[in-house]
Coordinates of C-alpha atoms in Angstrom, one line a residue:
X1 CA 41.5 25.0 -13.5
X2 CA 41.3 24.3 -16.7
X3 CA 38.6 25.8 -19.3
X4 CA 35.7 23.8 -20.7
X5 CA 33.7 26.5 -22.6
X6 CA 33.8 30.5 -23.8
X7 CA 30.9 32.3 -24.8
X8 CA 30.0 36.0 -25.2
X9 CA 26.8 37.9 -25.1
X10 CA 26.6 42.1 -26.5
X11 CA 24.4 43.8 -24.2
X12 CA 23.2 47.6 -25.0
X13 CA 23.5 50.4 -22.9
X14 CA 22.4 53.1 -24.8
X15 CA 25.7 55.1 -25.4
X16 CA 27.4 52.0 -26.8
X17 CA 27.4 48.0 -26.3
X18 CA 28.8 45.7 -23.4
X19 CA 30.8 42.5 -25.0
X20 CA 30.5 40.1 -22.1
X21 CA 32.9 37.0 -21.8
X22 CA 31.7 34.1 -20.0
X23 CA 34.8 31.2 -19.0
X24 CA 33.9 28.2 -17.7
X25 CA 36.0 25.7 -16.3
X26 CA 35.6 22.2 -15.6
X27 CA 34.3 22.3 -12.5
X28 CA 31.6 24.8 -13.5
X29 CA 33.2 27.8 -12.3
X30 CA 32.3 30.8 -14.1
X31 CA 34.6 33.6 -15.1
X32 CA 33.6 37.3 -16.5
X33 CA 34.9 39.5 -18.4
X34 CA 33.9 42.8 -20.6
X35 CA 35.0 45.1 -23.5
X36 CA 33.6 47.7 -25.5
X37 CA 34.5 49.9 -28.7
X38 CA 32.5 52.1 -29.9
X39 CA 30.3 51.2 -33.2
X40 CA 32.5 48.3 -34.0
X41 CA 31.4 45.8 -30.9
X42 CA 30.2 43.2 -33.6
X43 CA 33.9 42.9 -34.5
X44 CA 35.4 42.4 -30.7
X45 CA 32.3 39.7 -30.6
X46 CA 33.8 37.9 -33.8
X47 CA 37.1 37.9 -32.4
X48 CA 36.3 36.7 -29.7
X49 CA 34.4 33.5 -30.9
X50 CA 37.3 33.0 -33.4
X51 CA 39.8 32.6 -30.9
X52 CA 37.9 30.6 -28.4
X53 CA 38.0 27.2 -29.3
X54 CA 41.9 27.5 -29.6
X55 CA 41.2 28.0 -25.5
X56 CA 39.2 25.7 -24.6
X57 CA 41.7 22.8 -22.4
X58 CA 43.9 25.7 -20.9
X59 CA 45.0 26.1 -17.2
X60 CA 43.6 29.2 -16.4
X61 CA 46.6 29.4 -13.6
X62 CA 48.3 30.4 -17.3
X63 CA 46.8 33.6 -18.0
X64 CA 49.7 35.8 -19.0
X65 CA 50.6 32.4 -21.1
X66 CA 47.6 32.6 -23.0
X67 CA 47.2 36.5 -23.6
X68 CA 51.0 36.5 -24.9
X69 CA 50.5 33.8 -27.4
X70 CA 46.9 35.3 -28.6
X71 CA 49.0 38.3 -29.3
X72 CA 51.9 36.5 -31.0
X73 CA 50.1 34.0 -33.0
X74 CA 47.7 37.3 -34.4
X75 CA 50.8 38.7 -36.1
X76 CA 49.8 42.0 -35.7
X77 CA 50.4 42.3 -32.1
X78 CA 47.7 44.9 -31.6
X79 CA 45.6 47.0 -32.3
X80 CA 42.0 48.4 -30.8
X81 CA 39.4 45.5 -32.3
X82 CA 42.2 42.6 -31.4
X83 CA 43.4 44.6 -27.7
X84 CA 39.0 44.8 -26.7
X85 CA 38.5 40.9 -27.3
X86 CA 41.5 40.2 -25.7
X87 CA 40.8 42.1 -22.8
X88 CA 37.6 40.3 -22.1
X89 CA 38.9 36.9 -22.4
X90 CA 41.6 37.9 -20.4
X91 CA 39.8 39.7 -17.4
X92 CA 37.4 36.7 -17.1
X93 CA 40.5 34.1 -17.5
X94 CA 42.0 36.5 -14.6
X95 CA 38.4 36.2 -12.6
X96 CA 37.7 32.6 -13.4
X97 CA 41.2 32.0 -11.5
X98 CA 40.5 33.2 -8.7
X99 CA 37.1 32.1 -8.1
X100 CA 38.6 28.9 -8.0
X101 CA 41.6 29.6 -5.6
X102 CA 38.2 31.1 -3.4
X103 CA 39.9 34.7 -2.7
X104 CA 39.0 38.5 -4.1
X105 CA 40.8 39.1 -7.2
X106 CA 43.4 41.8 -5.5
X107 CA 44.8 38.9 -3.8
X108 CA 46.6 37.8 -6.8
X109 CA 47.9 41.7 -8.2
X110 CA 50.1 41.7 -5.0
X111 CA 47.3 42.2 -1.9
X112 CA 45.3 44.8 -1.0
X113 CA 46.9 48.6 -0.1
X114 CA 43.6 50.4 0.7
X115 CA 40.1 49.5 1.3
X116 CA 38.3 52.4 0.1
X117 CA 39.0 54.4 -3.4
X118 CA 38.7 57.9 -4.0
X119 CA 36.6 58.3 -7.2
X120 CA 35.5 61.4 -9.6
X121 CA 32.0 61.5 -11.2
X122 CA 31.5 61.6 -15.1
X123 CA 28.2 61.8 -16.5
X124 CA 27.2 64.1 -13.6
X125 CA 26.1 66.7 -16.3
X126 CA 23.4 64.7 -18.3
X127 CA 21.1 67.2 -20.4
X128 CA 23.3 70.4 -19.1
X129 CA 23.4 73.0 -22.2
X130 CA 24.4 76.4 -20.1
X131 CA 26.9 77.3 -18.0
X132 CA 24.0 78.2 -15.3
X133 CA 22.8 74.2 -16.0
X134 CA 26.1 72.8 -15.5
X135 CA 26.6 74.9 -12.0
X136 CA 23.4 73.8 -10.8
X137 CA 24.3 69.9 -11.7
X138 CA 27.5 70.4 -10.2
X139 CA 26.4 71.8 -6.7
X140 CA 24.2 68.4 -6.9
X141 CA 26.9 66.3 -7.7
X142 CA 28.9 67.9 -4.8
X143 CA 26.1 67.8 -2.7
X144 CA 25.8 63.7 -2.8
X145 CA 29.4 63.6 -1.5
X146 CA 31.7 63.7 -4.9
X147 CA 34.9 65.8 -4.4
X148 CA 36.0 65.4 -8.5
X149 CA 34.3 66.1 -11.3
X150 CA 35.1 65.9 -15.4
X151 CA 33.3 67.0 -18.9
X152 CA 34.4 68.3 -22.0
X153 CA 33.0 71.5 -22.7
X154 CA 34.1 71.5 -26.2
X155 CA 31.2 71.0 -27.6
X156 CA 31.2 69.3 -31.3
X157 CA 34.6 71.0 -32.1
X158 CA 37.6 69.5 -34.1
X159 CA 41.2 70.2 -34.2
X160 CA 40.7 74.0 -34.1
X161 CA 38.4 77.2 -32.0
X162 CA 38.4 80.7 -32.6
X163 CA 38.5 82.8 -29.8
X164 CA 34.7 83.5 -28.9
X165 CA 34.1 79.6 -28.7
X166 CA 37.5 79.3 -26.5
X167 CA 35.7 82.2 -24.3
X168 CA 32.5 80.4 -24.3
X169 CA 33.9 76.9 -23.5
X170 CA 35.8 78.6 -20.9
X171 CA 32.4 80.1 -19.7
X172 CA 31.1 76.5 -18.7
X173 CA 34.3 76.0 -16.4
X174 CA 34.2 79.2 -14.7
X175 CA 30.6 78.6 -13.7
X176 CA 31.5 75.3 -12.1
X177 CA 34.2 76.3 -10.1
X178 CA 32.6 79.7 -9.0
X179 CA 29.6 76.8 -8.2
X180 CA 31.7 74.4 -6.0
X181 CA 34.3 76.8 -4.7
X182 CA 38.4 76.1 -5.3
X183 CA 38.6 72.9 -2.9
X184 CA 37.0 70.7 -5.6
X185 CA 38.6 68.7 -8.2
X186 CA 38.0 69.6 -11.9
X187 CA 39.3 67.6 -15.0
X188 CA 38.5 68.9 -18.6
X189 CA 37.9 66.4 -21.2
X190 CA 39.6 67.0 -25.0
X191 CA 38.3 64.0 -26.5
X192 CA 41.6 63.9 -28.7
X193 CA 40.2 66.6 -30.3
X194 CA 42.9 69.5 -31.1
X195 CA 45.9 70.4 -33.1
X196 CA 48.9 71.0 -31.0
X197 CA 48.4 75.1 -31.3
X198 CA 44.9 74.8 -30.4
X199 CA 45.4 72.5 -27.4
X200 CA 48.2 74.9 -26.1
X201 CA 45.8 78.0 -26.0
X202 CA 42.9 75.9 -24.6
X203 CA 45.5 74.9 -21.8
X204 CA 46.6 78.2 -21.3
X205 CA 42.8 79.3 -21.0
X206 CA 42.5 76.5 -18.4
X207 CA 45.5 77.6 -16.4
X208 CA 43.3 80.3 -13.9
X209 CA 41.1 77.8 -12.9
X210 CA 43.2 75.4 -11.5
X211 CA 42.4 71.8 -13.5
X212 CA 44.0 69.0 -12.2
X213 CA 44.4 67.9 -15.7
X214 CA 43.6 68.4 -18.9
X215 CA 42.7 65.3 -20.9
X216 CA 43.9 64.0 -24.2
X217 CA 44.3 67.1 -25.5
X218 CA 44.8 66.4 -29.2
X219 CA 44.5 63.0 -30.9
X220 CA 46.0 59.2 -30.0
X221 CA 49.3 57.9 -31.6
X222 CA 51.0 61.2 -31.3
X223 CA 52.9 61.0 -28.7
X224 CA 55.7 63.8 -29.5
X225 CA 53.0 66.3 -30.2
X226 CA 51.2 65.5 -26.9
X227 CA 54.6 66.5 -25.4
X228 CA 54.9 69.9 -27.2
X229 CA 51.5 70.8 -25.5
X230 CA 52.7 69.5 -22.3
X231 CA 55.8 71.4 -22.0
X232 CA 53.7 74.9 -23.7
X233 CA 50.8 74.8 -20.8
X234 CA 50.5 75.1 -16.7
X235 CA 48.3 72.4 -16.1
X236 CA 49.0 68.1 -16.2
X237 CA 48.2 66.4 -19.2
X238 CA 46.6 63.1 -19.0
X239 CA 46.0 60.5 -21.3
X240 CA 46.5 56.6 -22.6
X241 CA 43.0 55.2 -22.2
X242 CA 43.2 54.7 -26.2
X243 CA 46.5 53.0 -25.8
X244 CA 46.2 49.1 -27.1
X245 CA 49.4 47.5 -25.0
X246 CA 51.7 48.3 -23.0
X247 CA 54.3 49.7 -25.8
X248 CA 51.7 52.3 -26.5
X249 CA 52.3 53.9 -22.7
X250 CA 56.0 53.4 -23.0
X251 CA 55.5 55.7 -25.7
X252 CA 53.7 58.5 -23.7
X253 CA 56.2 57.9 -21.4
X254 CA 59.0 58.0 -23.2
X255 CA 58.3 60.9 -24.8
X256 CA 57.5 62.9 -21.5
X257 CA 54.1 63.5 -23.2
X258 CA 52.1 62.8 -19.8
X259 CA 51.4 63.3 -16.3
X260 CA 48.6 61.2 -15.7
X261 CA 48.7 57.3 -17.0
X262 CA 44.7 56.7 -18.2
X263 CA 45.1 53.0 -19.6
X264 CA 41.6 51.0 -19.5
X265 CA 41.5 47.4 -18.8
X266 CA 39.1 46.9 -21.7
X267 CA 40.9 48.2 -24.2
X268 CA 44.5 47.7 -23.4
X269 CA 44.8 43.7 -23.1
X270 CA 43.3 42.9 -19.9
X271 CA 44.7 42.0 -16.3
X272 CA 48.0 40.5 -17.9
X273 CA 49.0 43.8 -19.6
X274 CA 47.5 45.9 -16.8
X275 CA 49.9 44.2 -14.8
X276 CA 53.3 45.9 -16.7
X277 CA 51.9 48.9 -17.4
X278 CA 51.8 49.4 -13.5
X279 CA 55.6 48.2 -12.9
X280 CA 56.5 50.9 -15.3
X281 CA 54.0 54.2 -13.6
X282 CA 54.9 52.8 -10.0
X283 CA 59.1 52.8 -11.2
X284 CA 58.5 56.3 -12.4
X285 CA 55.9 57.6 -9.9
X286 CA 53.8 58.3 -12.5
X287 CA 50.1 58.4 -11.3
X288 CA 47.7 56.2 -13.2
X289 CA 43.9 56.4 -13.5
X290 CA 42.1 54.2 -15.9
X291 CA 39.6 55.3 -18.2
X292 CA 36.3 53.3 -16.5
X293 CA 33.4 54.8 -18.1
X294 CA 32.1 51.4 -18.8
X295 CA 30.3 48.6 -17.2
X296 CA 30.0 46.4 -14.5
X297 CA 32.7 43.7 -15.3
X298 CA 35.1 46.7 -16.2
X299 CA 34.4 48.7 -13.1
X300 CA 35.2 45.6 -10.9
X301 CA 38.2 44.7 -12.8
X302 CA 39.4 48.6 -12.1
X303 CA 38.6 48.5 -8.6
X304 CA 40.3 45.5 -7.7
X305 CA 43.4 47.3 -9.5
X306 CA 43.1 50.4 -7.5
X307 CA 42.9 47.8 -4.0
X308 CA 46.1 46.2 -4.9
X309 CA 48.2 49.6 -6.9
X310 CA 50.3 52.3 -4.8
X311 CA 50.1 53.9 -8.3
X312 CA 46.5 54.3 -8.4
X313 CA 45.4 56.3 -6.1
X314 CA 41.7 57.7 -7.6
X315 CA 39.1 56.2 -10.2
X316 CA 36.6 57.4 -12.6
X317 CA 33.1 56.4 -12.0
X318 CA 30.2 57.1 -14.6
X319 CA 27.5 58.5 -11.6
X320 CA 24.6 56.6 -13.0
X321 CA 23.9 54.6 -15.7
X322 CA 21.0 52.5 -17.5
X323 CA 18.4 51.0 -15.1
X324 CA 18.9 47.5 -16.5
X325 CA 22.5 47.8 -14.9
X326 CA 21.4 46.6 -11.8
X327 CA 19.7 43.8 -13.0
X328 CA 22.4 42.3 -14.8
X329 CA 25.0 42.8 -12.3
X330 CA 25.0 42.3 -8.6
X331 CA 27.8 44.4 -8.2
X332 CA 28.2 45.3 -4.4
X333 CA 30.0 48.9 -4.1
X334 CA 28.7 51.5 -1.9
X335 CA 29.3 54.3 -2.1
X336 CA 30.5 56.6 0.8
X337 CA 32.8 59.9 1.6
X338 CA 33.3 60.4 -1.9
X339 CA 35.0 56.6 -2.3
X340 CA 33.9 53.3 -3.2
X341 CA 34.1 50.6 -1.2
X342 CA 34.0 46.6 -2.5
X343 CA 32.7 43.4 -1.1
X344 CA 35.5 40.7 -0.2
X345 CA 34.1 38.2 -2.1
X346 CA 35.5 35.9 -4.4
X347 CA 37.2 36.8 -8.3
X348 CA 35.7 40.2 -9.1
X349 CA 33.2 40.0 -6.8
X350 CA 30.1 39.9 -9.2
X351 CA 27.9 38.0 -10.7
X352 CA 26.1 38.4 -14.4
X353 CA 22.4 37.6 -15.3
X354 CA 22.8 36.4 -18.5
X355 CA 19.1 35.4 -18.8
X356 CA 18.6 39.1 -18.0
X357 CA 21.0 40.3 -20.0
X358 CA 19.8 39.1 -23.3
X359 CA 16.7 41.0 -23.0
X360 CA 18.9 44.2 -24.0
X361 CA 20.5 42.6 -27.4
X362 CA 23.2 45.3 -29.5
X363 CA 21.9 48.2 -31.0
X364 CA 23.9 49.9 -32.7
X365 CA 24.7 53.8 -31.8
X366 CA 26.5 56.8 -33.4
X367 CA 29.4 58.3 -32.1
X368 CA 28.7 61.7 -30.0
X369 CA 31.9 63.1 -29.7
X370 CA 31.6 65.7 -32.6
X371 CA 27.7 66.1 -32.9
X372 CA 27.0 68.6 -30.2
X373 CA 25.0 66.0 -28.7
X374 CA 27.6 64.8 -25.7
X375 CA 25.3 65.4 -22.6
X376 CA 22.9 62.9 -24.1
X377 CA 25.0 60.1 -22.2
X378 CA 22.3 58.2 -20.4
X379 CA 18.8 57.9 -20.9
X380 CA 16.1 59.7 -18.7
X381 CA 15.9 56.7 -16.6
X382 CA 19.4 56.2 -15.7
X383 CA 19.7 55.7 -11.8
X384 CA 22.9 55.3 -9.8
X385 CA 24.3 51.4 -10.2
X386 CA 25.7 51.2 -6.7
X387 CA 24.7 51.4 -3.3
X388 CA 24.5 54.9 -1.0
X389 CA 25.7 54.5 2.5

């Protein structure tokens, strides 16, 4: 159980960079884990080979040991370069664990509550520019058996809109629900983009067409402001995929700023944090769904959470993604009924071709967001990542 050697390799995948951690024990058992941040992966690399020769001898059995003294011994706690390494080395400390106790990951969050996970589709909309293009990709989307769907039709917007572009993003969601009738699931995107009075009329806009959230409204860290906007608007708020520990969601809740938890397991500490961030949604019965726009190692890591979680009752799937995906990753989902479904097998349930892997080294790539350029998410070859049942 104990760790013999860490490595990590930075993988590109066109919108940004996989940081995979590799932990090995002593009896050659492998561990994997993954985290991203966009434009600065170099510095969650560097992190992570500072801090793991200081690992190497641990018990892996001591996980939330180890992830509480990484964070003490930093001095500064958190923050979103220190929270990504420490997510990787955490989820494949979490994975390498139970590899060697032989059973599925879920085993060790508490057991498994369902088999099957309702997801929505992201990235469903790759290359749409009109309302007319996003309708038709929508019916598609629909048509393969996806029941939830989310974008940001924003656009390259910050902090404020005048009225025509409010109308015209508004334009964009009335085409897609008129396109897949009332019964589908629709979440807008904000990006963190707005100023609380712009965020309250864009939520007030959104109110006719019955969103089942509207996400991060206006930016991170502000937690009192998010709750302004909640309280002004008709529809649920959701947000916390850019929170970096667990006292960064105390803070949206504690505030009242949210009605949807989003943490990611990438970016807020891993398994070990994961872990409390759940006993506080599932004492408030506050629904959480985690941010999972990212790759395989993450996606695993969020399904075995949503196996094992009462408060997790839906996940976020990217619908395709580069074709090199498949070839690093033997991931074994399939997909059915609009859910997932995972193999039983042992930690995570996957394996990484490193050798592969490295033929896709980091490149690095600019931030979309606020360039009008955010349907160019995947390349022209992207292809689904999972099986079709």
């Amino acid at each position: 159980m104990k760790i013999k050697d860490i490595s990590s390799i930075t993988v590109d995948n066109f919108r940004t960079n996989w940081v995979f951690v590799v932990v090995t024990l002593e009896d050659g058992t492998r561990g994997y884990g993954e985290s991203t941040l966009i434009g600065t992966e170099t510095a969650v690399a560097a992190i992570i080979a500072l801090w793991s020769e200081r690992l190497i001898g641990q018990s892996v059995l001591d996980a939330a040991v180890i992830q509480a003294s990484l964070q003490r011994e930093s001095y500064w706690l958190t923050g979103p370069v220190m929270s990504a390494a420490l997510s990787a080395l955490d989820i494949a400390i979490w994975d390498a664990k139970a590899r060697a106790l032989d059973v599925p990951l879920y085993a060790l969050l508490g057991g498994r509550v369902r088999s099957r996970i309702p997801v929505y589709a992201n990235g469903w909309y790759v290359g749409a520019k009109t309302p007319a293009e996003f309708a038709e990709k929508a019916v598609s989307i629909v048509d393969r058996g996806f029941r939830a769907l989310k974008w940001d039709p924003f656009g390259k917007a910050y902090q404020t809109m005048n009225r025509r572009d409010i109308n015209a993003s508004m334009e964009y969601v009335a085409a897609v629900r008129a396109a897949v009738g009332p019964d589908v699931d629709l979440m807008i995107e904000g990006h963190g983009r707005f100023n609380v009075n712009t965020a309250i009329e864009i939520g007030r806009a959104l109110e006719e067409f019955r969103i089942s959230w509207f996400e991060e409204p206006i930016p991170p860290g502000r937690p009192f402001e998010m709750a302004e906007v909640r309280r002004a608007v008709n529809v649920p708020i959701a947000a916390g995929e850019r929170c970096y520990s667990r006292f960064d969601v105390a803070n949206l809740v504690q505030a009242r700023a949210v009605d949807v938890l989003q943490p990611d397991i990438v970016h807020i500490g891993g398994f070990s944090e994961m872990v409390l961030v759940n006993g506080l949604a599932d004492s408030l019965s506050l629904p959480m769904v985690p941010h999972n726009p990212n790759g395989p190692v993450c996606h695993a890591a969020s399904m075995h959470m949503a196996m094992a979680w009462d408060a997790m009752g839906s996940l976020e799937i990217m619908v395709t993604d580069v074709p090199w995906r498949r070839r690093i990753a033997d991931e074994g989902c399939t997909f059915r009924d609009g859910c997932l479904e995972l193999s039983d097998r042992p930690g995570l349930g996957l394996n990484l071709d490193l050798d592969e892997a490295r033929k896709f080294p980091y490149q690095p790539h600019a931030l979309r967001h606020f360039s009008g350029k955010l349907t160019n998410i995947r390349p022209p070859d992207a292809e689904a990542w999972y099986d079709a049942a």
